[in-house]
Tab-separated table of C-alpha atoms in Angstrom:
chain	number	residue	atom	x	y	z
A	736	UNK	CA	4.457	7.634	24.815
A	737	UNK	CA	7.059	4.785	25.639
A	738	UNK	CA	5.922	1.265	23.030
A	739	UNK	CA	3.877	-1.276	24.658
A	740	UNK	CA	1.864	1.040	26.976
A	741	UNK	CA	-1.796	1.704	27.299
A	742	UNK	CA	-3.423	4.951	26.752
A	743	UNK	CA	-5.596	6.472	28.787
A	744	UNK	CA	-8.721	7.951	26.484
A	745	UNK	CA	-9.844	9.665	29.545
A	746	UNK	CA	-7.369	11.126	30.676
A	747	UNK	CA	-5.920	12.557	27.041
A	748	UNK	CA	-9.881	13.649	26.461
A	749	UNK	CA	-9.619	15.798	29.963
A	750	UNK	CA	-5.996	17.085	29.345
A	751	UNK	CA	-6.028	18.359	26.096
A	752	UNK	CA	-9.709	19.458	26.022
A	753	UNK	CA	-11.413	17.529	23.584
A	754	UNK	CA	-14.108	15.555	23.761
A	755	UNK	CA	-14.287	11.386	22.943
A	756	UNK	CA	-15.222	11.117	19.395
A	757	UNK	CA	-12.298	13.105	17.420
A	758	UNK	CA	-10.208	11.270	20.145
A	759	UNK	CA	-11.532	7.799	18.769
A	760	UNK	CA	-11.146	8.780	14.710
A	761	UNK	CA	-7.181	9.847	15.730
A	762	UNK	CA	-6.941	6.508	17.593
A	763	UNK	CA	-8.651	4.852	14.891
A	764	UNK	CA	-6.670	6.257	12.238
A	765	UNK	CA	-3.420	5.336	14.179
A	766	UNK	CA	-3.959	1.964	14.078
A	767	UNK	CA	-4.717	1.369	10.879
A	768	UNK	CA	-1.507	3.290	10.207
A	769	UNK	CA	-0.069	0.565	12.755
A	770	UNK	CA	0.942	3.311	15.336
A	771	UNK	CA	-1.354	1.948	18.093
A	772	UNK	CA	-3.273	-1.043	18.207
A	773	UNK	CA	-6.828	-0.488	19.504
A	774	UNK	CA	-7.628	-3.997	21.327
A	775	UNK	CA	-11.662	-4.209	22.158
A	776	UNK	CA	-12.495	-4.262	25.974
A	777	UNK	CA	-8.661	-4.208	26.768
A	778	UNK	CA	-7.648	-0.604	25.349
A	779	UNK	CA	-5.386	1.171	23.193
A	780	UNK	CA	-1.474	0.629	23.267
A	781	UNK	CA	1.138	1.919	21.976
A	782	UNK	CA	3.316	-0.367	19.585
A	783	UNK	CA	6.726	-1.230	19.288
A	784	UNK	CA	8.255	-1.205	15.807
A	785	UNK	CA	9.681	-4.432	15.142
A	786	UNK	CA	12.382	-5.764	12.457
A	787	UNK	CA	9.468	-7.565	11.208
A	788	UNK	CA	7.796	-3.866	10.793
A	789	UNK	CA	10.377	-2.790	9.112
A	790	UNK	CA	11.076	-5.070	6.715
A	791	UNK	CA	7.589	-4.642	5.533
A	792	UNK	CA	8.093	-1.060	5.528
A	793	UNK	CA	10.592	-1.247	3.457
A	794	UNK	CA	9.202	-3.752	0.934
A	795	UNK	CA	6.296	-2.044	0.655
A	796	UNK	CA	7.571	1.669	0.145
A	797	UNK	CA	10.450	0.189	-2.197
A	798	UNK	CA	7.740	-1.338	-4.493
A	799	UNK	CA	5.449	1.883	-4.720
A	800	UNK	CA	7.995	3.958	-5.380
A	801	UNK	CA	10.034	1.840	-7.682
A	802	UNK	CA	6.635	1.842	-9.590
A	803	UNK	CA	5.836	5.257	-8.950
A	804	UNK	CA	9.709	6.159	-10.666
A	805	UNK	CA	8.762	3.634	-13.898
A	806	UNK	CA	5.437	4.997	-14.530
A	807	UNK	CA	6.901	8.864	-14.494
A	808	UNK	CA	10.220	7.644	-16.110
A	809	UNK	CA	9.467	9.109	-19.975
A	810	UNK	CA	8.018	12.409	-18.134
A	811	UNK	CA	11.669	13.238	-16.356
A	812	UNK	CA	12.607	16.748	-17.965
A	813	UNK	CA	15.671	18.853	-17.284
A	814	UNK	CA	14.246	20.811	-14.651
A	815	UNK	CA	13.740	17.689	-12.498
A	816	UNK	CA	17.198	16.449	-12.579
A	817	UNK	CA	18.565	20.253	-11.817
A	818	UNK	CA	15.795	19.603	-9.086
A	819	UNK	CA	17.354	16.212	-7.748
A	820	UNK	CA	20.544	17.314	-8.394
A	821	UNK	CA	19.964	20.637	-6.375
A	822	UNK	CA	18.676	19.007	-3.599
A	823	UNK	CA	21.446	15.700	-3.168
A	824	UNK	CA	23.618	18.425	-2.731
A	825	UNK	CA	21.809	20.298	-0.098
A	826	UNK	CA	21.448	17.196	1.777
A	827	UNK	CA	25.108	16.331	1.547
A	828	UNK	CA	25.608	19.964	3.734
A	829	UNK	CA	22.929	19.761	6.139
A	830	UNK	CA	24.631	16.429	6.675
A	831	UNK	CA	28.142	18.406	7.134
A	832	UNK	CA	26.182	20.768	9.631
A	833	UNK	CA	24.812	17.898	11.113
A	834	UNK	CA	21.587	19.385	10.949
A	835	UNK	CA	19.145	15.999	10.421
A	836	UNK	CA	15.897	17.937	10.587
A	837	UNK	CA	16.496	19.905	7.820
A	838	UNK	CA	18.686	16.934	6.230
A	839	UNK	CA	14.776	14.710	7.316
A	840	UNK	CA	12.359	17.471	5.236
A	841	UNK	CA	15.118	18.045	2.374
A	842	UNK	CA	15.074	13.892	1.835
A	843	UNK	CA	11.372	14.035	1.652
A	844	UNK	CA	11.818	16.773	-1.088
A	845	UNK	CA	13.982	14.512	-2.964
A	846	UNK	CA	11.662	11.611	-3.291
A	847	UNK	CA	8.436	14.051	-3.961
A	848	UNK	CA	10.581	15.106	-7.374
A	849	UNK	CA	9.179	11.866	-8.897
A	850	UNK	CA	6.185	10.857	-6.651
A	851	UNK	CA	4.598	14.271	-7.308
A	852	UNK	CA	5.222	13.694	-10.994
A	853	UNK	CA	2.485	10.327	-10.446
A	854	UNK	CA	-1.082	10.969	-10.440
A	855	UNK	CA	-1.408	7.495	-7.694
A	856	UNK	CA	-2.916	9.705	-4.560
A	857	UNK	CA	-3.889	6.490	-3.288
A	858	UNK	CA	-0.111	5.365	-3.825
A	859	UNK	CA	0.812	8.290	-1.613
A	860	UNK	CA	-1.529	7.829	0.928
A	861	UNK	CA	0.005	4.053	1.764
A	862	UNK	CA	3.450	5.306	1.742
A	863	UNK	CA	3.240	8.510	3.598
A	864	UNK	CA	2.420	6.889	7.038
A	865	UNK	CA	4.785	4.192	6.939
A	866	UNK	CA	7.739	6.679	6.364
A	867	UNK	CA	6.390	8.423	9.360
A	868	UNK	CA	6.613	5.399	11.919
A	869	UNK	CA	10.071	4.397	10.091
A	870	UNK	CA	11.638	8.515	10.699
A	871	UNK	CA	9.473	10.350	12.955
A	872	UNK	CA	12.162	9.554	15.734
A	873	UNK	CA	14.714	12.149	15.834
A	874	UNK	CA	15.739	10.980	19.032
A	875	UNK	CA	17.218	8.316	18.241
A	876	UNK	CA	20.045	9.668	16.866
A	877	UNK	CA	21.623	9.786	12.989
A	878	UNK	CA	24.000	7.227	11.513
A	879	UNK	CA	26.074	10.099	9.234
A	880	UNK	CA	27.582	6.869	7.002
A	881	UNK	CA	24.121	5.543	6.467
A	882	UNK	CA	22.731	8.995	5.514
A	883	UNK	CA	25.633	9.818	3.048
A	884	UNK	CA	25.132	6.097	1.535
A	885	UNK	CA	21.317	7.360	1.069
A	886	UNK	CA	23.171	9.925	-0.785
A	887	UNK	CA	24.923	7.815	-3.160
A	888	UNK	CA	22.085	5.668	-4.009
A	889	UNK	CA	20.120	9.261	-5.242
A	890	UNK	CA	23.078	10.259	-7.273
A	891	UNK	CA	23.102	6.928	-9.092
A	892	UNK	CA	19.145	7.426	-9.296
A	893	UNK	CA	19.817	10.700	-10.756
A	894	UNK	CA	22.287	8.562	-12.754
A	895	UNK	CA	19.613	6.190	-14.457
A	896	UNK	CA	16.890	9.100	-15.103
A	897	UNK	CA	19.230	11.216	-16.765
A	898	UNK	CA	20.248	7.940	-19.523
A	899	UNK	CA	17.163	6.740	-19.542
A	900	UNK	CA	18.525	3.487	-17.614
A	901	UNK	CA	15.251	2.072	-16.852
A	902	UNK	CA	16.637	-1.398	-15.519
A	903	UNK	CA	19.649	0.869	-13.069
A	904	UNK	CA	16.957	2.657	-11.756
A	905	UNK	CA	14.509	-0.434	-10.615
A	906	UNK	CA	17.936	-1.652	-9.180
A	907	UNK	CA	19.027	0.957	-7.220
A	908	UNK	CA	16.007	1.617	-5.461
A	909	UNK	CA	14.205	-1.428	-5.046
A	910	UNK	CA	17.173	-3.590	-4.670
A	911	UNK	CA	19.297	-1.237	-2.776
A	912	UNK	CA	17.807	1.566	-1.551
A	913	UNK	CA	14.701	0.015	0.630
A	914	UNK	CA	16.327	-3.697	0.097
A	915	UNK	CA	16.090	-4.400	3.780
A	916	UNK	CA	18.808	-6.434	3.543
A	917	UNK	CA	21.023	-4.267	1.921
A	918	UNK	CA	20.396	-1.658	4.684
A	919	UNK	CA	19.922	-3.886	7.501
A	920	UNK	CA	23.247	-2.932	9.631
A	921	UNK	CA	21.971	0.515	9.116
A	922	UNK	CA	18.919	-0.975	10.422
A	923	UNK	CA	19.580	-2.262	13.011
A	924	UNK	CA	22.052	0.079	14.562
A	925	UNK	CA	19.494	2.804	14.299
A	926	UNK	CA	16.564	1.030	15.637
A	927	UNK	CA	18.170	-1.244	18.118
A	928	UNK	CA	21.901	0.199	19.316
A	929	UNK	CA	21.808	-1.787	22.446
A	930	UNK	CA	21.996	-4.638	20.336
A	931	UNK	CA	24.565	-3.709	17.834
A	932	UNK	CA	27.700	-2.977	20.427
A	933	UNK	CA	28.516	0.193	22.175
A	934	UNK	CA	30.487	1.695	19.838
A	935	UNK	CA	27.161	2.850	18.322
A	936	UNK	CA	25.149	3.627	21.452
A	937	UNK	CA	28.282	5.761	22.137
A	938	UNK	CA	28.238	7.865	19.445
A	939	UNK	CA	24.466	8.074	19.226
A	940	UNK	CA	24.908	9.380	22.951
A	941	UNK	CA	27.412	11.844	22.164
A	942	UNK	CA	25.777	13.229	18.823
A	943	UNK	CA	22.413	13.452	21.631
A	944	UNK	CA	24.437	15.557	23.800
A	945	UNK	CA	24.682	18.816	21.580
A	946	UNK	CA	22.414	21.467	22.358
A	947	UNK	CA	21.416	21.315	18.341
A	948	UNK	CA	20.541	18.108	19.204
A	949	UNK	CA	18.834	18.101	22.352
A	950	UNK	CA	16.209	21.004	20.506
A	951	UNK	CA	15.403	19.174	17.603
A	952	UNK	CA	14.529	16.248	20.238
A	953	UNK	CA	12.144	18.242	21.667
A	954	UNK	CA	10.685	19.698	18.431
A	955	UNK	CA	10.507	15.834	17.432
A	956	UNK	CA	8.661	15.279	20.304
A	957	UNK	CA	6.313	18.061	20.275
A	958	UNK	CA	5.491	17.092	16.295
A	959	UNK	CA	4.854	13.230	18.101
A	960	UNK	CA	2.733	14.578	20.991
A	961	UNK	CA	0.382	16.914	18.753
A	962	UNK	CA	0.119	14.010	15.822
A	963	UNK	CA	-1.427	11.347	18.731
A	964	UNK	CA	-4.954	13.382	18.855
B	258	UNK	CA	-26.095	2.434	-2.317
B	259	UNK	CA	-25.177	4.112	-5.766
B	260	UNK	CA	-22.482	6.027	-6.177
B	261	UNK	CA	-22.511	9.813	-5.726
B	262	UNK	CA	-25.511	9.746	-2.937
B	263	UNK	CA	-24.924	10.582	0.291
B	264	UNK	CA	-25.431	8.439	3.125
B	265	UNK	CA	-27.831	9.744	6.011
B	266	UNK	CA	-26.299	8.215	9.052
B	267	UNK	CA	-29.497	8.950	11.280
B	268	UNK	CA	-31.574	6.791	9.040
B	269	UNK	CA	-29.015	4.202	8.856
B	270	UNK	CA	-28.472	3.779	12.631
B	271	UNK	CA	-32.323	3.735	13.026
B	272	UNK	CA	-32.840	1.113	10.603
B	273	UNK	CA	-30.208	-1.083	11.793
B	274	UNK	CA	-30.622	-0.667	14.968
B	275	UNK	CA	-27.149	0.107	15.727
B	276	UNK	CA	-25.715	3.720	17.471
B	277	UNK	CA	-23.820	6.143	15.631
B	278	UNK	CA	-20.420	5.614	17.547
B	279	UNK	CA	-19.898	2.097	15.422
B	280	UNK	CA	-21.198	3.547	12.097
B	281	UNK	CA	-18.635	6.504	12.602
B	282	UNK	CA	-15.923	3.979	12.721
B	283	UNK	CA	-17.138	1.826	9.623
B	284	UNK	CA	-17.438	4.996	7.485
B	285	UNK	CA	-14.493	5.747	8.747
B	286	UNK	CA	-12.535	2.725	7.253
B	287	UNK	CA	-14.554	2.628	4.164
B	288	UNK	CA	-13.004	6.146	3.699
B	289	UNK	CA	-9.805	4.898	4.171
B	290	UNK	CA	-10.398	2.317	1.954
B	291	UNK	CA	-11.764	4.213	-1.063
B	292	UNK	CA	-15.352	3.422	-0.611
B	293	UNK	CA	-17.098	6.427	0.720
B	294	UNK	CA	-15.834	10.315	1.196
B	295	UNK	CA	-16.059	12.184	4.085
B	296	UNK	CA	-16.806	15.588	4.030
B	297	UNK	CA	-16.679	17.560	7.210
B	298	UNK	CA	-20.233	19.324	7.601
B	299	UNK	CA	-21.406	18.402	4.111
B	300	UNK	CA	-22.169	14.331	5.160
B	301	UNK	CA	-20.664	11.232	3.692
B	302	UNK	CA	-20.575	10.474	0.034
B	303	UNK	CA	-20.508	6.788	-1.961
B	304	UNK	CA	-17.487	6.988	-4.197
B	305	UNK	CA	-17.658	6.257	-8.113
B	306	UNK	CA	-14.823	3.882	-9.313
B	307	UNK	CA	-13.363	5.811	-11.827
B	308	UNK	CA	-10.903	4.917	-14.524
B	309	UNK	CA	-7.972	6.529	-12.271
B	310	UNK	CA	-9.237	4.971	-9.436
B	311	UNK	CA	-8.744	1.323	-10.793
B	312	UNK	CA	-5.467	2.567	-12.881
B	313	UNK	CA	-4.213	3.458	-9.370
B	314	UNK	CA	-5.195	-0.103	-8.165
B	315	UNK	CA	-3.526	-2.006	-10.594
B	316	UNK	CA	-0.093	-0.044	-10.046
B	317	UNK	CA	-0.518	-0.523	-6.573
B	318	UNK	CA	-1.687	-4.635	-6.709
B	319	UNK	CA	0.646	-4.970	-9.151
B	320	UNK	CA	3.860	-3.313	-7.915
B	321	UNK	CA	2.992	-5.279	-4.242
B	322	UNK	CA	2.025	-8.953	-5.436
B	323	UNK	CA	5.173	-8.910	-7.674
B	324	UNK	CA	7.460	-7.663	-4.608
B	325	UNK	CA	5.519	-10.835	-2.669
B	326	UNK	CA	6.180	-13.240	-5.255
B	327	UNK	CA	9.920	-12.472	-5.358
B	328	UNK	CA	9.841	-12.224	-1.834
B	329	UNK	CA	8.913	-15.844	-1.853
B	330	UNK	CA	10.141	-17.337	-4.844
B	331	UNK	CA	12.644	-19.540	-3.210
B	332	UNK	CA	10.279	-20.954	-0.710
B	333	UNK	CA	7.780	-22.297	-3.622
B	334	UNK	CA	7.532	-25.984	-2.902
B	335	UNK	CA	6.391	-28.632	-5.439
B	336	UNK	CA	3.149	-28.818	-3.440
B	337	UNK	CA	2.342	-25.259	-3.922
B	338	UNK	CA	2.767	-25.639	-7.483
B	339	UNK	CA	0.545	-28.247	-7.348
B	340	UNK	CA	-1.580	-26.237	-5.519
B	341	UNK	CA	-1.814	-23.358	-8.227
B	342	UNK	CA	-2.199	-25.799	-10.865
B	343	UNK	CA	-5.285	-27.283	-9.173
B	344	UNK	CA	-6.895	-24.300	-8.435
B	345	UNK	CA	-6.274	-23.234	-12.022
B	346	UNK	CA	-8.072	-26.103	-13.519
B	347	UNK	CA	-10.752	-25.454	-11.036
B	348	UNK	CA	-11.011	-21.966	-12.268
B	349	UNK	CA	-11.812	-22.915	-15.738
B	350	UNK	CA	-14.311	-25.392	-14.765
B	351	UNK	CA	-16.204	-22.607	-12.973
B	352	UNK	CA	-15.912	-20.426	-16.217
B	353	UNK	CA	-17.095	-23.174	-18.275
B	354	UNK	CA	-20.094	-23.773	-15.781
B	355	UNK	CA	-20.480	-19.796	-15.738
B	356	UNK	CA	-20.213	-19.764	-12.137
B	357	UNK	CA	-18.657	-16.186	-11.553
B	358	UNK	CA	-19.092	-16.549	-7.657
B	359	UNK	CA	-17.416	-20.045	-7.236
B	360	UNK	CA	-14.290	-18.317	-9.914
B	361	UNK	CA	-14.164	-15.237	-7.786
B	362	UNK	CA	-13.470	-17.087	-4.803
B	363	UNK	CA	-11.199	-20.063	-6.698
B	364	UNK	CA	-9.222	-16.547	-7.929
B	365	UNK	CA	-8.575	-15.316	-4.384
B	366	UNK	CA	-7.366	-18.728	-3.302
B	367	UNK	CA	-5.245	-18.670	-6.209
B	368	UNK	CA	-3.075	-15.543	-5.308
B	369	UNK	CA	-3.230	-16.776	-1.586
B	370	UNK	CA	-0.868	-19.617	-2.287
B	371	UNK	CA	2.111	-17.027	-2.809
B	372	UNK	CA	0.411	-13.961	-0.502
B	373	UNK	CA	0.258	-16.522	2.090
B	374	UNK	CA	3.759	-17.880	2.057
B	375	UNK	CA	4.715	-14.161	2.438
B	376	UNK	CA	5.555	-12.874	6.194
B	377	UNK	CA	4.160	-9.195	5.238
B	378	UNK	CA	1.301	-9.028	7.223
B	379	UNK	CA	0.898	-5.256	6.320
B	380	UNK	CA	1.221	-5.822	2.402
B	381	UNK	CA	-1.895	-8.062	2.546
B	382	UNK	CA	-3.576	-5.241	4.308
B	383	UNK	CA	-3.371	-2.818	1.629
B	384	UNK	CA	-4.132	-5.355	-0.985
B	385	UNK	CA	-7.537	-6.959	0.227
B	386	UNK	CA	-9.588	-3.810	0.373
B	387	UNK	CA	-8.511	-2.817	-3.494
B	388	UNK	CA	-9.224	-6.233	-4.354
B	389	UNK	CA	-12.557	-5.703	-2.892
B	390	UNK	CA	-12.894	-2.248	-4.582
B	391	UNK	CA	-12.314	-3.737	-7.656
B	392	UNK	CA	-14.142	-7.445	-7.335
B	393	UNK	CA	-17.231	-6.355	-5.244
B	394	UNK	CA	-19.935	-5.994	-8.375
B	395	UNK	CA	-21.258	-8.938	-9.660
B	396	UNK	CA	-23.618	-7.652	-10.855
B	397	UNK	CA	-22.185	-6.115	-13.673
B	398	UNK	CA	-21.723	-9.706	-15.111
B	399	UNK	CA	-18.513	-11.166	-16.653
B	400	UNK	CA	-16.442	-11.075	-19.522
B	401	UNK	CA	-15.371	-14.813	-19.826
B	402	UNK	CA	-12.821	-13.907	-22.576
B	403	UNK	CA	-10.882	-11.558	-19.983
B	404	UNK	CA	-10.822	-14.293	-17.242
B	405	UNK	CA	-10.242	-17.122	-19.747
B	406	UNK	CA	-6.984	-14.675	-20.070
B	407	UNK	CA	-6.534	-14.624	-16.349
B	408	UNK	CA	-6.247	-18.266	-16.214
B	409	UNK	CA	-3.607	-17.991	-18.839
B	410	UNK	CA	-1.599	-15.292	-17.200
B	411	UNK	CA	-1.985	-17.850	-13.838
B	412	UNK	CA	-0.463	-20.734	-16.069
B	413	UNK	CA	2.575	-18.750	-17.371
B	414	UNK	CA	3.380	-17.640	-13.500
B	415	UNK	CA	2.907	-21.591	-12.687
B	416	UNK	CA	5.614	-21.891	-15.377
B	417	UNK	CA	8.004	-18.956	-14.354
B	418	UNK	CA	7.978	-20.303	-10.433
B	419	UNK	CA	8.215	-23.915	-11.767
B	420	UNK	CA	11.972	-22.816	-14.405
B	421	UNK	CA	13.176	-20.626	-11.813
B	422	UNK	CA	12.445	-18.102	-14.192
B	423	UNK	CA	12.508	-14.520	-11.821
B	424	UNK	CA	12.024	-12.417	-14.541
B	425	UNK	CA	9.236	-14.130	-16.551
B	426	UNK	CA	7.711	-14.087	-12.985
B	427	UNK	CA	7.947	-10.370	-12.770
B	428	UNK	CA	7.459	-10.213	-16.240
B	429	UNK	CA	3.798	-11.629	-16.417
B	430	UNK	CA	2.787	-10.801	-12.888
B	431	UNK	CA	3.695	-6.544	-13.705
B	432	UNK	CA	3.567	-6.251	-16.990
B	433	UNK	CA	0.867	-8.142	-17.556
B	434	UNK	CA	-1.565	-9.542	-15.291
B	435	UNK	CA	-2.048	-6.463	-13.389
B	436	UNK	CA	-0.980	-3.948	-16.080
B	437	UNK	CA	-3.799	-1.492	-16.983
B	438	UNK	CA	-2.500	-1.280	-20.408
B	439	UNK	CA	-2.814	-4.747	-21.068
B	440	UNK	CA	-5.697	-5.032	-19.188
B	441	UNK	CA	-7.476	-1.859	-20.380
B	442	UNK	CA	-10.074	-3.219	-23.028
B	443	UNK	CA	-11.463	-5.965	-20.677
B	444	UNK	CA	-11.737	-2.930	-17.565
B	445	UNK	CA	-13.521	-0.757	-19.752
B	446	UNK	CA	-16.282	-3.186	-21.296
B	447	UNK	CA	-16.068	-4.619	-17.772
B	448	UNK	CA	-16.793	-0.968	-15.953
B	449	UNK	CA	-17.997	0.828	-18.534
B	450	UNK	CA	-20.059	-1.390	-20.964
B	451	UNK	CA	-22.514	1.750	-21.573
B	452	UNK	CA	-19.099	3.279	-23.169
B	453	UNK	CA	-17.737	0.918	-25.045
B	454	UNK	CA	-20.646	-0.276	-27.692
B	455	UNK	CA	-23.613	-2.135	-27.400
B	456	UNK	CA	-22.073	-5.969	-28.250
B	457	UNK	CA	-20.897	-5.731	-24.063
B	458	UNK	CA	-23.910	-4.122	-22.673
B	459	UNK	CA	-25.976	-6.624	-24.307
B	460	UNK	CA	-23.970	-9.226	-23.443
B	461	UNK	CA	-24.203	-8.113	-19.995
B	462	UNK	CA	-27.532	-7.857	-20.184
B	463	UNK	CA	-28.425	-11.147	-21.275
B	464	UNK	CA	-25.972	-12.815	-18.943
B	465	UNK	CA	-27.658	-10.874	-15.684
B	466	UNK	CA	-30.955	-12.251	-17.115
B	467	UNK	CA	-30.292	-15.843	-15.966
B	468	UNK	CA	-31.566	-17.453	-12.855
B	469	UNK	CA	-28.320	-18.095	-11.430
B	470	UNK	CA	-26.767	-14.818	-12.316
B	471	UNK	CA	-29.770	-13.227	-10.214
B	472	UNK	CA	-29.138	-15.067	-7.216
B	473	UNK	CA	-25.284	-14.299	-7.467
B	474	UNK	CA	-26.794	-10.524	-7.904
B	475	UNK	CA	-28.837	-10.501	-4.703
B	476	UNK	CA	-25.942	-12.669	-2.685
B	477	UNK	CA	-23.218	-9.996	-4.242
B	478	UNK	CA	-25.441	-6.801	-2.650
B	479	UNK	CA	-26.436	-8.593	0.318
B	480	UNK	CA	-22.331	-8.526	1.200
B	481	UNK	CA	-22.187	-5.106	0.233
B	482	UNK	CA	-25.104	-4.331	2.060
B	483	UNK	CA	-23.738	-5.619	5.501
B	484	UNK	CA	-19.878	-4.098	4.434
B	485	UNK	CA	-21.390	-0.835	4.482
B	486	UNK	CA	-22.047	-1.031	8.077
C-alpha cells in the first residue's frame, strides 16, 4: 500500500476471503483514524502523512498525555518510578543492539506507566491510533540520536515525578517531548530523508541493509498488511 | 431513544426507509463517538452519560482547546477580540431572554474564533462530537447561574489574550472553564438534578414547562432524532 493510491474493495474482498461488509467497517474505521480517506463515488485511497499531519499528531498526543501525567501526578508510587526507571534503561540497550522493534514496544511500555494509571479510556482511544500512523513504519529506518534524545526527555520525566516537579514535567513533555518544533529535524529526517540531504538517506540505507533489519521490515509489513482489513 | 435500550436496526431501516448498509455505518460512528455500543451478536445499545464519561470529556476538551489557544495566541488580532467580546455580550442577552438555543449556538461561535484560527484540522475532529455528547439535551433545561459563569470565564480569557497574559490563558481555559472540579456542582444539578435535591429538579421542571422551552424540546430531539441515523 504505497500513499495516494486507490484500493480495490473487490479485489481485497476476493483475495483475502471476506466478504464486503467487515471490509467497509475496517475501511471505515481507517479513515476516521485518517489512514485512508473513503471519497463517495470515487473510492478509497490511501493517504500520505503530511508535516501538517504530524504536527497535529503531535499537538494532540502532547496535550492528552501531558494531562493524562497531571491528573495521575499525586498517584506516582515507588514502584512506578523503579518501573520507568527499569524500562529507560532497557530502551537505552535495545538501542545499543539496534534492535528498534523491541526498542518500538518497550517505548510504548514506558508511556503506559502513567496512561494506565488514568481512568480516560476515551483519552486512550484518540491517542492510540495516531501513534500508530506516526510509528507503524519500521521501514523507514531509525534516527539512533533522536531515539536516545527520547531517552533523555524520560529520564528528566522520571526527574519531575520523583520531586513532585509538577511545572518540569508539563515542560518536558508538552514543550519538548511532542513540541513539534523542538523535534522537527528529527522530523523531518525521518519522514522525508530525500529532503533533508544524503547524509541521512545514506545511513537510513545502510542501517536497511542488515539482515536484522531487512526482517523486522517484513514483520512491519505483515503487522501493516493484516491491520488494513 | 433512552439510554440503555437497544436499537432494532430492522425496524429502523423499515421506518426510514433507508437499507441497512448506511445505518451500519452511522452506528458505526456514533460508536466511535460515544453515543451507542456495539456488541457483536447481542445488538446495539444507547449509551448513558455517566459522571466518568463527562469527567473524561472535560480532560480531553480541556487539555485540547488550551493546546489551540496557545497554539494561536500570537495570531489573535484586535478584530478577534472584538469578535469574542461581541459574541459575549450576545451571550448574556440570550441568557437574560432565556433563550438556551440562540446561547448554545452564540457559545459554539464563541470558541470558534480561536478553534478556527487553529490549522489542526484533526483537533477539531475530536472536539465537536464531545461537545455534542455533552450539549445535545435541551431538554434537561438550564442552569443560568452556571452559564452566567461561563460568560465570566469567556471575559477573563478575552482579558488574558488581550495582556498577553499565556498563563492566565491556560490558567482559566484548564483550570477552570473546562475543569470538572470547578465545574462539578453545575454538571451534577445539570445531569443529575434527580440526585442533587429537589430546588434543581423543580427548577427544571418549571423551566421545561414554558412554551418556548417546549419548542426548543421538540427542535433539540428532532436533531437527535435525524443524528441517530
Amino acid at each position: 500500500l504505497i500513499p495516494g493510491m486507490a484500493i480495490n474493495m473487490n479485489k481485497i474482498s476476493q483475495e483475502l476471503g471476506i466478504s464486503k461488509t467487515p471490509l467497509r467497517d475496517a475501511l471505515l474505521q481507517l479513515d476516521i483514524e485518517g489512514f485512508v480517506t473513503i471519497s463517495p463515488r470515487r473510492g478509497v485511497f490511501v493517504n500520505r502523512l503530511t508535516v501538517e499531519d504530524i504536527r497535529s499528531c503531535y499537538e494532540i498526543i502532547g496535550a492528552l498525555e501531558t494531562a493524562a501525567i497531571l491528573s495521575v501526578f499525586d498517584n506516582i508510587q515507588p514502584s512506578h518510578l523503579e518501573k520507568m526507571k527499569w524500562l529507560n534503561a532497557a530502551l537505552r540497550v535495545s538501542l545499543k543492539r539496534e534492535d528498534y522493534q523491541t526498542y518500538y514496544q518497550q517505548n510504548l511500555l514506558f508511556h503506559d506507566v502513567f496512561l494506565g494509571l488514568s481512568h480516560n479510556s476515551s483519552m486512550k482511544r484518540i491517542i492510540m491510533p495516531m501513534k500508530r500512523r506516526l510509528y507503524d513504519f519500521p521501514s523507514r529506518g531509525y534516527i539512533k540520536e533522536w531515539e536516545l534524545s527520547n531517552c533523555r526527555d524520560h529520564d528528566r520525566l522520571i526527574d519531575a515525578f520523583g520531586t513532585g516537579d509538577r511545572a518540569a514535567a508539563v515542560n518536558v513533555w508538552q514543550n519538548v517531548h511532542w513540541s513539534f518544533e523542538s523535534q522537527e529535524k528529527y522530523i523531518r529526517r525521518f519522514y522525508y530523508p530525500e529532503s533533508t540531504g544524503g547524509r541521512e538517506t545514506q545511513a537510513a540505507r545502510a542501517a536497511a541493509g542488515t539482515p536484522k533489519q531487512k526482517r523486522q521490515r517484513s514483520v512491519g509489513r505483515k503487522k501493516i498488511a493484516s491491520a488494513d482489513v
